[in-house]
XYZ file of C-alpha atoms in Angstrom:
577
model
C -29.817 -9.682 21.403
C -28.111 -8.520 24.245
C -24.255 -7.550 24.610
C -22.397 -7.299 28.263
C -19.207 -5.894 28.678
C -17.353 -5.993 32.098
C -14.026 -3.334 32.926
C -12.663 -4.578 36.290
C -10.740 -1.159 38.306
C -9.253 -1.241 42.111
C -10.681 1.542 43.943
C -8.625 2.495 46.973
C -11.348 3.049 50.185
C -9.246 4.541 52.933
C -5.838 3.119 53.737
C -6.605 -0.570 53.641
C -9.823 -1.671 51.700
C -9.444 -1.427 47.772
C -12.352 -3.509 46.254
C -13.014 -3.869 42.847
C -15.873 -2.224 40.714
C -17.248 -2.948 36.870
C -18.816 -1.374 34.187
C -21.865 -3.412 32.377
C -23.516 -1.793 28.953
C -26.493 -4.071 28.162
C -28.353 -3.861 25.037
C -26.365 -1.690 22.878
C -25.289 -4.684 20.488
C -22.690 -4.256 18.117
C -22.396 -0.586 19.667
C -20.854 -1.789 23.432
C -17.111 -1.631 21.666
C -18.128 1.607 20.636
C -19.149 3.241 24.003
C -16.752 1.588 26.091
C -13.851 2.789 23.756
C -14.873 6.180 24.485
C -17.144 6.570 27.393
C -15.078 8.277 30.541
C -15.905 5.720 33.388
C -14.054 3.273 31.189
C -11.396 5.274 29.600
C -10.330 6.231 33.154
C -10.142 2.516 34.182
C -7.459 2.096 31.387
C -5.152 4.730 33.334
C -4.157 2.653 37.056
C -2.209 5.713 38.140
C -5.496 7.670 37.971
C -7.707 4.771 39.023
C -5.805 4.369 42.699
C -6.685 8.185 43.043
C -10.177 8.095 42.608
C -12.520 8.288 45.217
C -15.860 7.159 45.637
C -17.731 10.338 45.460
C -15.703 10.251 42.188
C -17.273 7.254 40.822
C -20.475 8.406 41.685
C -20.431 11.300 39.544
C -18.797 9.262 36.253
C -22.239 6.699 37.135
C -23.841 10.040 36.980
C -22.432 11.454 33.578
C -22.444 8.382 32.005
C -25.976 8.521 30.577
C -25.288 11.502 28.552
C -22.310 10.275 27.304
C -24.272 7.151 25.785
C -26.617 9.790 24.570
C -24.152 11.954 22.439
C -21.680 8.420 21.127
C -25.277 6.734 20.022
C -26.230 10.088 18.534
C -23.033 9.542 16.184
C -24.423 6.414 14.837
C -27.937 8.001 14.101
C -29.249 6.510 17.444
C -30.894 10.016 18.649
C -33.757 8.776 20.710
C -32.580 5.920 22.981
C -33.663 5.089 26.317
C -30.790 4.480 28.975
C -30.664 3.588 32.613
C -28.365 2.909 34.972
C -28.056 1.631 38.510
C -25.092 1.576 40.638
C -24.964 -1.731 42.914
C -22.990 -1.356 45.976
C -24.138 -4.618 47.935
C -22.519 -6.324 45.359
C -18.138 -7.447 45.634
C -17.672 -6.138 43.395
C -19.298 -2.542 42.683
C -21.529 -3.106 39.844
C -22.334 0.289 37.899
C -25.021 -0.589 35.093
C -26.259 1.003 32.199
C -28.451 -0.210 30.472
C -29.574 0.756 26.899
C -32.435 0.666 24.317
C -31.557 1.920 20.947
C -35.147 2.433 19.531
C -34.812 3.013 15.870
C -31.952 4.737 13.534
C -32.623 7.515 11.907
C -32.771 7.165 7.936
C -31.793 9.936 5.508
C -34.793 11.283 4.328
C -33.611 14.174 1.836
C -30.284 14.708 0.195
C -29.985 18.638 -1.135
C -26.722 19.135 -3.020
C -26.035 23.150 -3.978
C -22.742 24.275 -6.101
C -21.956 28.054 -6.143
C -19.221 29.891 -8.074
C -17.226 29.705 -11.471
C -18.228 25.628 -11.926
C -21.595 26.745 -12.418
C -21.274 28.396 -15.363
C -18.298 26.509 -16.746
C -18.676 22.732 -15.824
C -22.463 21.626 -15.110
C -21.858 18.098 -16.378
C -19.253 17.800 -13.442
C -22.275 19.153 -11.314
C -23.912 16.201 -12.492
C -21.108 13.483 -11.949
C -20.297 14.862 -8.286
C -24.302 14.496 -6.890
C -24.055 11.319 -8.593
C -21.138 10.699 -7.040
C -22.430 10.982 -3.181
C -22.319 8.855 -1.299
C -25.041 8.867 1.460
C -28.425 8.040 -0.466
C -31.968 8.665 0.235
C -33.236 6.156 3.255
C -29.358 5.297 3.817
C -29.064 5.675 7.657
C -27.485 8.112 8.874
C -23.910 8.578 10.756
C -21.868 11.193 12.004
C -18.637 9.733 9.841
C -20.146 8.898 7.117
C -21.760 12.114 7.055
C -18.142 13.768 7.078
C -16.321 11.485 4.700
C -19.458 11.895 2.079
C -18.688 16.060 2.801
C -14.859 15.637 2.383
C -15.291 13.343 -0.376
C -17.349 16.002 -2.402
C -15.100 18.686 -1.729
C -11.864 16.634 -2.727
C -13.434 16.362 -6.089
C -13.236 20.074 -6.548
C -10.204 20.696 -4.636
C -7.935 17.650 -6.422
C -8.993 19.227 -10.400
C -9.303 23.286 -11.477
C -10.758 24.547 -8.030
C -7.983 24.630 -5.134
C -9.888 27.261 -2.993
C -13.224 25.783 -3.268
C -14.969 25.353 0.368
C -18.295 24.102 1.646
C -20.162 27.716 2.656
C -23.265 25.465 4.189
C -23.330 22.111 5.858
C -26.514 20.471 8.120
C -28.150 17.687 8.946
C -31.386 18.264 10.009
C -32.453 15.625 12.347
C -36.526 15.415 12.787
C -36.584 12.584 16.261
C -40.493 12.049 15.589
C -39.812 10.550 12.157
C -36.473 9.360 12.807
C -35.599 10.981 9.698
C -32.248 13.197 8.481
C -32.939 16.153 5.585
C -29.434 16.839 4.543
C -28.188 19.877 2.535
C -24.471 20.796 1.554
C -23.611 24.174 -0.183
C -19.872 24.481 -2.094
C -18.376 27.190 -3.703
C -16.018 26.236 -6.060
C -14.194 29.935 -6.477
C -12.181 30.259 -9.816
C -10.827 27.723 -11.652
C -7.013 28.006 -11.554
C -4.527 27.606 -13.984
C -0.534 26.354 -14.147
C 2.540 28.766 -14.454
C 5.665 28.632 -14.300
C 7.674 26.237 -12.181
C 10.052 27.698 -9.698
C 12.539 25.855 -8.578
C 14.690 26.067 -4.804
C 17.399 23.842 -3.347
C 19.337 23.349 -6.743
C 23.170 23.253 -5.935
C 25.004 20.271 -7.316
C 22.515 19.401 -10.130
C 21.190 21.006 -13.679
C 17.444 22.363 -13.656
C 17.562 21.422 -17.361
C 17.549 17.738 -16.047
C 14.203 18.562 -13.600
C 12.427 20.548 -16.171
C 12.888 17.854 -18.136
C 10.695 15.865 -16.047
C 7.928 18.711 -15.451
C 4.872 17.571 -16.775
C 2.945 20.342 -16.457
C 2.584 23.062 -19.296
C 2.025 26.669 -18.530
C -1.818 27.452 -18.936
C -3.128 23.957 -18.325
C -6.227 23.507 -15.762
C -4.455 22.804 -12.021
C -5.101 19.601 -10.849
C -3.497 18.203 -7.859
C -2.500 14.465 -9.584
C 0.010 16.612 -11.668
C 1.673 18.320 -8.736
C 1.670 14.868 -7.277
C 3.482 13.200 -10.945
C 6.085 16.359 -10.290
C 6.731 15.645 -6.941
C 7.184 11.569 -7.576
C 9.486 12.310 -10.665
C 11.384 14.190 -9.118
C 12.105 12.142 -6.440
C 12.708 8.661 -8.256
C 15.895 10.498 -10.187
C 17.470 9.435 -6.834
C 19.130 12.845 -6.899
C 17.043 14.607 -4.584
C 16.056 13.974 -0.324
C 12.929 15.349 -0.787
C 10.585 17.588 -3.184
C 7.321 19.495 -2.197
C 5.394 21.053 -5.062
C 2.585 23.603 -4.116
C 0.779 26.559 -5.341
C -0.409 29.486 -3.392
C -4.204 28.985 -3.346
C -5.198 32.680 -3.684
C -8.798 33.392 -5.373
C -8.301 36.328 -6.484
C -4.970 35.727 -8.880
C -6.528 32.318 -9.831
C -4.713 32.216 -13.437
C -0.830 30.870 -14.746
C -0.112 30.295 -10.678
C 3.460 29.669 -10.482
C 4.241 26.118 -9.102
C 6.939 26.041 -6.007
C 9.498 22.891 -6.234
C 11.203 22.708 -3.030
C 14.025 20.204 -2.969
C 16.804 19.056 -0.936
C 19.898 17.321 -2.702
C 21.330 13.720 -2.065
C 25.173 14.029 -1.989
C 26.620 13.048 -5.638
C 28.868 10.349 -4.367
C 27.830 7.707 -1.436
C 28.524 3.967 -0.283
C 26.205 2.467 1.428
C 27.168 -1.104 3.894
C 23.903 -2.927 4.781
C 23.324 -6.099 6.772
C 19.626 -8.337 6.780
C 18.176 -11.389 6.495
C 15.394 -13.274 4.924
C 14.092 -16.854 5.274
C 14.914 -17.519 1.920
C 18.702 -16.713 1.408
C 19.762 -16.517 5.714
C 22.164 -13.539 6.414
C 22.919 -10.898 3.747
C 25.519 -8.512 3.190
C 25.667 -5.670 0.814
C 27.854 -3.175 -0.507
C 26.259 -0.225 -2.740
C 28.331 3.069 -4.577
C 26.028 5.284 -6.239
C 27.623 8.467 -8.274
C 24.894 10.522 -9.389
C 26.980 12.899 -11.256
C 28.983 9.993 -13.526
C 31.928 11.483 -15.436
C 30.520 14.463 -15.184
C 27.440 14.190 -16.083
C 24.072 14.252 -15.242
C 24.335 10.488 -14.971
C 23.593 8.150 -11.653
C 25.537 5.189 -11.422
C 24.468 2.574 -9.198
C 26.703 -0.455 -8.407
C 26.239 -3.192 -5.823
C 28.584 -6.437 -4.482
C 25.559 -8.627 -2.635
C 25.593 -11.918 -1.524
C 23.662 -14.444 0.820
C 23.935 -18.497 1.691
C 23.101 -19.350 -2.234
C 23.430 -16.479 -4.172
C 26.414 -13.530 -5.243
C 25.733 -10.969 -7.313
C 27.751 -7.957 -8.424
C 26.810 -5.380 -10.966
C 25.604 -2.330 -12.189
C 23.193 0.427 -13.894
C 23.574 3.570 -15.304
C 20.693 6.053 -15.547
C 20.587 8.552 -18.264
C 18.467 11.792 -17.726
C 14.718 11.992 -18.999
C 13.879 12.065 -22.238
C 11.732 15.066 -24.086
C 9.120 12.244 -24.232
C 9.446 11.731 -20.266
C 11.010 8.161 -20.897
C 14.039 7.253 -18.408
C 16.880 5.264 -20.864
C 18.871 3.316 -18.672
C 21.939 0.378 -19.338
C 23.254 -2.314 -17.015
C 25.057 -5.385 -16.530
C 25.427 -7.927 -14.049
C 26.733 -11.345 -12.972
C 24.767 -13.354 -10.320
C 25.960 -16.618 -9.053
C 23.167 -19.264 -7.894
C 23.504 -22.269 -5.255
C 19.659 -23.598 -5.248
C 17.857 -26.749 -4.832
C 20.834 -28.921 -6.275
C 21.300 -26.844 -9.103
C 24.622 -24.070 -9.638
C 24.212 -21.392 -12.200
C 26.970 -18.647 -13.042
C 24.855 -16.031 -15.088
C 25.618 -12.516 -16.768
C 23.051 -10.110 -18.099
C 23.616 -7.029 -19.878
C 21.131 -4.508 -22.049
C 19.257 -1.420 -22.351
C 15.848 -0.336 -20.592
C 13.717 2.494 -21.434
C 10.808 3.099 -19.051
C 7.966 5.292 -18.921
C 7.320 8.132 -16.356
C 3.936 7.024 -15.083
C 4.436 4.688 -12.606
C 0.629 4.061 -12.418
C 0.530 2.937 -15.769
C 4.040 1.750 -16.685
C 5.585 1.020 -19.491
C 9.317 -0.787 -19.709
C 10.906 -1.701 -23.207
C 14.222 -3.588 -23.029
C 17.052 -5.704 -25.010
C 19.208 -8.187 -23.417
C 21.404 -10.618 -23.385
C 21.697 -13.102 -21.091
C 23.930 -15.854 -20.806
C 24.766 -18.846 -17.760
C 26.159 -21.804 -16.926
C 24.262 -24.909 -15.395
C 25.934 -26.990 -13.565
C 23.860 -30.179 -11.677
C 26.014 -32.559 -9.658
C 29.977 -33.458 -11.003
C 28.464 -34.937 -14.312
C 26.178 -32.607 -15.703
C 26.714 -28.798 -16.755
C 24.953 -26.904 -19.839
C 25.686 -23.554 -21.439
C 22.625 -21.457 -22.354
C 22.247 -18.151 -24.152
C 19.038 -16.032 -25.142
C 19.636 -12.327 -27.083
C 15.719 -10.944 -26.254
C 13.453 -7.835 -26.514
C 11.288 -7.605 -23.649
C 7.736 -5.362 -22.972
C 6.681 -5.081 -19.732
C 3.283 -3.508 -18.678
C 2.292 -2.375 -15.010
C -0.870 -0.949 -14.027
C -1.023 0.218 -10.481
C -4.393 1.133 -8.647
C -2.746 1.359 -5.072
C -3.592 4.124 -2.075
C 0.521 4.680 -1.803
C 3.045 3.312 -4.591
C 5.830 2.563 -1.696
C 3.448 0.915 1.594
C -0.046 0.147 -0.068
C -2.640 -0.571 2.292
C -5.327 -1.169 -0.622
C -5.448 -1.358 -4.173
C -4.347 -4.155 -6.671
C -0.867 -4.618 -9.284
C -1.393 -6.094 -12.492
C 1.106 -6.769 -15.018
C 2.100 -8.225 -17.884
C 5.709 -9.201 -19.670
C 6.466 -10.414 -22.696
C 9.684 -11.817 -24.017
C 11.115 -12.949 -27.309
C 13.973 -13.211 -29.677
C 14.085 -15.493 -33.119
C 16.856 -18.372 -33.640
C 20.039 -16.951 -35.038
C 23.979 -16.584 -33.961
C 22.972 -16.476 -30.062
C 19.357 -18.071 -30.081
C 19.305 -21.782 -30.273
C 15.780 -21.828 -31.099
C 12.599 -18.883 -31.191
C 11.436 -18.241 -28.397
C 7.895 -16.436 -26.576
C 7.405 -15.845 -23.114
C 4.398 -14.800 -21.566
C 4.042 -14.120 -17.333
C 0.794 -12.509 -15.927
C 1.092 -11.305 -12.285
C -1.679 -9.702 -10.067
C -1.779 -8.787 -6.384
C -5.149 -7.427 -4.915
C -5.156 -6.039 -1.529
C -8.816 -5.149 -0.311
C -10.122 -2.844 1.845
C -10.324 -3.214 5.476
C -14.127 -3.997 6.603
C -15.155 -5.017 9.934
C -11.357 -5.172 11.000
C -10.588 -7.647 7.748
C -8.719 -7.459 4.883
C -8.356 -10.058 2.116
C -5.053 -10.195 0.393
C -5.098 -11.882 -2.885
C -2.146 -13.282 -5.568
C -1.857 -14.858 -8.534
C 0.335 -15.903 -11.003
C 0.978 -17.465 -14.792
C 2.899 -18.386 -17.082
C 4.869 -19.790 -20.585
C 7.822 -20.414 -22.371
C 6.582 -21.088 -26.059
C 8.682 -22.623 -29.026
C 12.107 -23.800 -26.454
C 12.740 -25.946 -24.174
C 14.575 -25.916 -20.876
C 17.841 -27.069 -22.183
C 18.081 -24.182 -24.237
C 16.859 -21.494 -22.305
C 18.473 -19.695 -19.877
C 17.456 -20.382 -16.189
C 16.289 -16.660 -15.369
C 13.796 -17.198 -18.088
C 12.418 -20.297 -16.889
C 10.211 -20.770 -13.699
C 10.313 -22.076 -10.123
C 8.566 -21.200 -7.354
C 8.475 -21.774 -3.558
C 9.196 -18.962 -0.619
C 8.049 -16.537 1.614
C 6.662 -14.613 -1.799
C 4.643 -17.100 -3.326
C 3.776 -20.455 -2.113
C 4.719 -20.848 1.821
C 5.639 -24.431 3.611
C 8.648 -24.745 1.060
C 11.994 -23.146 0.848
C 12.956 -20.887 -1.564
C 12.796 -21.970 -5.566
C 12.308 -25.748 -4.612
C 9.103 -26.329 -6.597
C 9.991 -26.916 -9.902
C 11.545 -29.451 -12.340
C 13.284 -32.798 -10.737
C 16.151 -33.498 -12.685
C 18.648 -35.616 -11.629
C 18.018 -34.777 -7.201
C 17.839 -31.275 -8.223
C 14.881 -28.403 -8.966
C 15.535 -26.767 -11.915
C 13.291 -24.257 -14.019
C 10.549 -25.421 -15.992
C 8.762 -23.709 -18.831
C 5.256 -23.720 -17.025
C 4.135 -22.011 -13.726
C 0.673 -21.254 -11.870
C 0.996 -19.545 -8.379
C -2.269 -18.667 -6.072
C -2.548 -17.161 -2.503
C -5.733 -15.950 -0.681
C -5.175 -14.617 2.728
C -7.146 -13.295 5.380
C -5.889 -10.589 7.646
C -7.652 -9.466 11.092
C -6.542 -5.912 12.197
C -5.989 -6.496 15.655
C -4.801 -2.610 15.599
C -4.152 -0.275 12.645
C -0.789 -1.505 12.971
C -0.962 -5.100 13.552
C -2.667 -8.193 12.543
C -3.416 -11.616 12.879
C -3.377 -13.661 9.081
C -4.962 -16.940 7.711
C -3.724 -17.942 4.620
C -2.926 -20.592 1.731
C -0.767 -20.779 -1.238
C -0.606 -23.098 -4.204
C 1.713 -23.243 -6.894
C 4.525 -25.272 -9.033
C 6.310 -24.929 -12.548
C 7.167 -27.956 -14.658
C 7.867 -28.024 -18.259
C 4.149 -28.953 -19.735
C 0.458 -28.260 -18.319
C -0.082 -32.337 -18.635
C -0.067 -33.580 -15.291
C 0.874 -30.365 -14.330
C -0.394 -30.045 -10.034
C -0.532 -28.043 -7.642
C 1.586 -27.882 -4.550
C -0.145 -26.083 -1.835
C 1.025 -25.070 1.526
C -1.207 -23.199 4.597
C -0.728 -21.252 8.035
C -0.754 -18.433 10.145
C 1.088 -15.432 10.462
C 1.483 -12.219 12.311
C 1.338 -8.472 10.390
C 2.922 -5.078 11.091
C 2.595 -2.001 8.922
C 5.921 -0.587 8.904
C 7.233 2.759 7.624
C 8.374 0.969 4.238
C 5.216 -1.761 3.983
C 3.817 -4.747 5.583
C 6.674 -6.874 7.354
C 4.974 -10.556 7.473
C 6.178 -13.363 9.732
C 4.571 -16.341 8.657
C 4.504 -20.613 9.916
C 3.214 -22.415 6.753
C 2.950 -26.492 6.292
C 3.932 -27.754 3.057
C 1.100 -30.391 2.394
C 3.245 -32.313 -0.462
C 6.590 -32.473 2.411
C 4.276 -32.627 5.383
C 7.441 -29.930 6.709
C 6.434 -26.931 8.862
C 8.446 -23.742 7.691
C 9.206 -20.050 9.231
C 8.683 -17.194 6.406
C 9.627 -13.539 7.009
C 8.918 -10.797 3.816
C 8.238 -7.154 3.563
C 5.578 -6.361 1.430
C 3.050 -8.387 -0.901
C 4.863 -9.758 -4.425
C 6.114 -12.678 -6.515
C-alpha cells in the first residue's frame, strides 16, 4: 500500500521569484500523519512568517535531516530498522523533496520481566500477583514507545493511588535486539513503606464550623492511605456549596510513613449571594433566572437555595434547604416548589414539596425521598383535571465516569422507583419504575460512540389520576432529536400529554476532528403512550458539531423527525435524559 502526502510552502528566491516546494512521504502507511505531524521540514511549513525567511541552502539542510528524523518517529512505533531515501527534485515547479520509506518489520515484545522491591514484598504478594497480571504490554505484543510509558505509569499508579505514595520505578529498559526484531523488557519498583492516615488539618475556616467538615471526613485515623479517599474528602467538601475550593494532600515522606496528617486547604464562598443569569436552549428559547443562596440560614449551618426561573413555556419558583451531614455521611435535605407548564397544548400549574436524604458517594448513589405532589391540567377552554400523588421514592445511581462534572468516558446507570398506596391523597396505588443509562466510549482511531437509553412504567393508575411529572413524554435536544421539546407523547384532544409508557434510544457516532472538537452522526428513537400495545417508535436522525467545554460537551445538532418529515436545530450541554 502506498500513502503520499503533499505540504505546499512559498519559498522567497531573491527579490522577485518565490516558487513553491512539497514534501512527499511514500510508503510509510498509516504512519505519514504521524511523521508529517512532527517531522521539521513540515512543521516549519505550518509557520508562513518563518517560511518567507527561509532560504534555499536552508531547505537543503531540512532535505538533509529529514532521514533521521523518520528514523527516530518510526523508532517510536517499534519501526527500528527501516530503510529511507530521499531525493530532492529541483527541475520540477514545484520543488519536490521526497522521502521515501520502507518500514521492514515491527519489533515484537519478546520478554516481559516485572521486579517489586520494598515493604509490598513482604506485606502484599497477592497484589504482586494482580499488578503483573495487570500489565498491559504482553509477550509478542509489538512494541511502542507510548504504550511502553502508559503500561510503566499504569503500574506505578497502582501503588501510588493505595498504601504506597512514595513508591518509584528504580529500573526501566527496553532492550531492543534489531536482528530479531525483538524487545526484552524489564521494570523494577520500589514500593517504600506503606503509609497510614492521621489527623486532618484543616486551613481557610472563617465563616463556617469544622464540626460540619469533619463531619464529612471519611477517613479514620490509622487506616491504609489511599488516594480515592483524599479524592471522596476533597469532592465532599466541595458539594456543601460552602467552600471555592478544597485540596487535600499528605506530605509523601518515607521515612515518617505512619498516622500522616492529611492537609484540607479551603477557600470560603461568601454566606449570602444572588446570582442574575441569562441563556437559552432550543427547547424553552430565552431564559432568565434569579438565584439567593444563604449558606448560613438563621444561623445555622444551613444553605438555602431559592430560585425565580422562567422561559417561553415554563415558570418555576422555589426552594431547598440543606441540612449538614449526617454521622452516617447522608445529606437530609427539604424543598418545595411550584412550576408552571405551557407544552404541546397542554397547561399544568404544579407544586411539590418533601424530604430527600442522599448518600455521600456520588459514584454509587443512593437518594431516599417523600413527596407530595399536586397540579392542575388544563387542555383547551373545556377540559381541566386536578391530580394528586403522596409518594416514597428510591433512587439508585451508579457512576463509572473519568470526571463526575465533564466526562469524556465512562457510562451512568440508574434506577428510580416510586410508589404510594390509595388513601386520603392517592386516588389509586401506584408503582413506577424508570431505567436510564448513558455510555460514553472511549476514543479509538479519533471515534467515540455515545450511547442512551431509556424505560419505563406507571403500574396500577392511569393518566387521569396521576400527576403529570410522574407520567412520560419525550422529544428534545436530550432524547429523541427532529421534535420539539415533550411533543411525543399522548394525543388527547390536539394536545401531548403524559402517558404511562416510555422507551427512548440514541446511538451516536462522534469523529474527533481535534481533542476539542468533533464532527457527530447520530439517531434517536423514542415515544410514551399509555400501553406497550401498538406502542412505536418515533425516530429522528442528523448531524451535529461537538466542543468540549470547561463544564462538558456543548452539542449543536440538525435532526429530521421521520414521523413530521420537519428538520429541527438542537443545542445541549452534556449527555442526559
Amino acid at each position: 500500500m502506498l500513502c503520499s502526502i503533499l505540504v505546499s510552502v512559498c519559498l522567497p528566491i531573491g527579490a522577485h521569484a518565490a516558487p513553491l516546494y512539497t514534501v512527499s512521504i511514500n510508503g510509510a502507511d498509516s504512519l505519514t500523519s504521524l511523521l508529517t505531524e512532527h517531522l521539521e521540514i513540515a512543521r516549519r511549513n505550518k509557520d508562513k512568517t518563518n517560511v518567507d525567511e527561509m532560504s534555499e541552502d536552508e531547505i537543503r539542510r531540512l532535505v538533509a535531516i529529514t532521514p533521521s528524523q523518520i528514523r527516530s518517529l518510526l523508532a517510536t512505533e517499534g519501526y527500528f530498522t527501516p530503510s529511507v531515501s530521499s531525493d530532492f527534485d529541483q527541475q520540477s515547479t514545484p520543488w519536490i523533496a521526497r522521502f521515501n520509506v520502507t518500514l521492514g518489520p515491527s519489533t515484537r515484545i519478546a520478554s516481559v520481566n516485572i521486579q517489586f522491591a520494598g515493604d509490598i514484598v513482604q506485606k502484599h504478594p497477592q497484589r504482586i500477583t494482580e499488578l503483573r497480571d495487570a500489565w498491559s504490554l504482553k509477550v509478542d505484543d509489538p512494541f511502542q514507545q507510548g504504550n511502553w510509558d502508559r503500561a510503566k505509569s499504569s503500574l506505578l499508579k497502582g501503588l501510588l493511588n493505595r498504601d504506597y505514595p512514595a513508591a518509584s520505578l528504580t529500573q526501566s529498559e527496553a532492550r531492543i535486539e534489531p536482528s530479531t526484531n525483538s524487545a526484552a523488557l524489564t521494570v523494577v519498583v520500589d514500593s517504600g513503606p506503606a503509609f497510614t492516615f492521621g489527623e486532618i488539618q484543616i486551613d481557610g475556616l472563617k465563616r463556617y464550623s469544622r464540626d460540619m467538615v469533619d463531619k464529612l471526613n471519611p477517613i479514620t485515623p490509622g487506616e491504609p492511605y489511599s488516594q480515592e479517599k483524599l479524592n471522596e474528602l476533597q469532592a465532599r467538601v466541595q458539594e456543601t456549596g460552602y467552600f471555592r475550593s478544597s485540596f487535600a494532600t499528605i506530605d509523601v515522606n518515607p521515612d515518617h510513613p505512619n498516622n500522616v496528617v492529611i492537609k484540607l486547604d479551603l477557600s470560603e464562598n461568601e454566606r449570602k449571594r444572588l446570582s442574575l443569569g441569562i441563556g437559552f436552549s432550543t427547547d424553552g428559547g430565552p431564559r432568565g433566572q434569579l438565584k439567593w443562596m444563604d449558606r448560613h440560614f438563621l444561623g445555622r449551618d444551613w444553605r438555602l437555595e431559592s430560585e425565580l426561573r422562567g422561559d417561553r413555556d415554563t415558570r418555576v419558583l422555589g426552594g431547598d434547604v440543606y441540612f449538614p451531614t449526617l454521622r452516617n455521611d447522608w445529606r437530609p435535605s427539604v424543598g418545595a416548589h411550584y412550576k408552571y407548564t405551557d407544552s404541546a397544548g397542554e397547561i399544568n400549574n404544579k407544586f411539590q414539596t418533601g424530604v430527600r436524604l442522599s448518600s455521600p458517594d456520588k459514584n454509587e448513589e443512593k437518594v431516599w425521598a417523600l413527596d407530595f405532589l399536586a397540579d392542575r391540567q388544563r387542555i383547551g377552554d373545556d377540559f381541566a383535571n386536578d391530580r394528586e400523588a403522596f409518594f416514597a421514592s428510591f433512587t439508585y445511581t451508579r457512576r463509572r465516569v473519568d470526571n463526575l462534572i465533564t466526562p469524556s468516558r465512562g457510562y451512568y446507570a440508574s434506577l428510580e422507583i416510586n410508589g404510594g398506596p390509595a388513601g386520603i391523597v392517592n386516588k389509586e396505588s401506584f408503582i413506577r419504575v424508570v431505567g436510564r443509562g448513558t455510555w460514553l466510549s472511549p476514543t479509538y482511531n479519533r471515534f467515540q460512540a455515545v450511547l442512551r437509553g431509556q424505560v419505563g412504567q406507571v403500574f396500577g393508575a392511569g393518566s387521569d389520576t396521576v400527576p403529570g411529572d410522574l407520567l412520560f413524554r419525550t422529544g428534545g435536544d436530550q432524547t429523541v432529536r427532529g421534535y420539539a421539546y415533550n411533543t411525543l407523547g399522548v394525543d388527547r384532544d390536539g394536545a401531548i400529554v403524559g402517558g404511562t409508557n416510555t422507551a427512548v434510544v440514541s446511538a451516536e457516532l462522534i469523529y474527533k476532528v481535534t481533542p476539542e472538537w468533533g464532527a457527530a452522526i447520530f439517531t434517536d428513537a423514542g415515544n410514551a403512550a399509555n400501553s406497550w400495545d401498538g406502542f412505536r417508535l418515533k425516530h429522528g436522525s442528523g448531524v451535529g458539531a461537538r466542543w468540549l467545554s470547561p463544564i462538558g460537551s456543548v452539542n449543536l445538532d440538525l435532526a429530521y423527525g421521520h414521523e413530521t418529515g420537519e428538520t429541527r436545530l438542537h443545542f445541549s450541554v452534556g449527555y442526559g435524559f
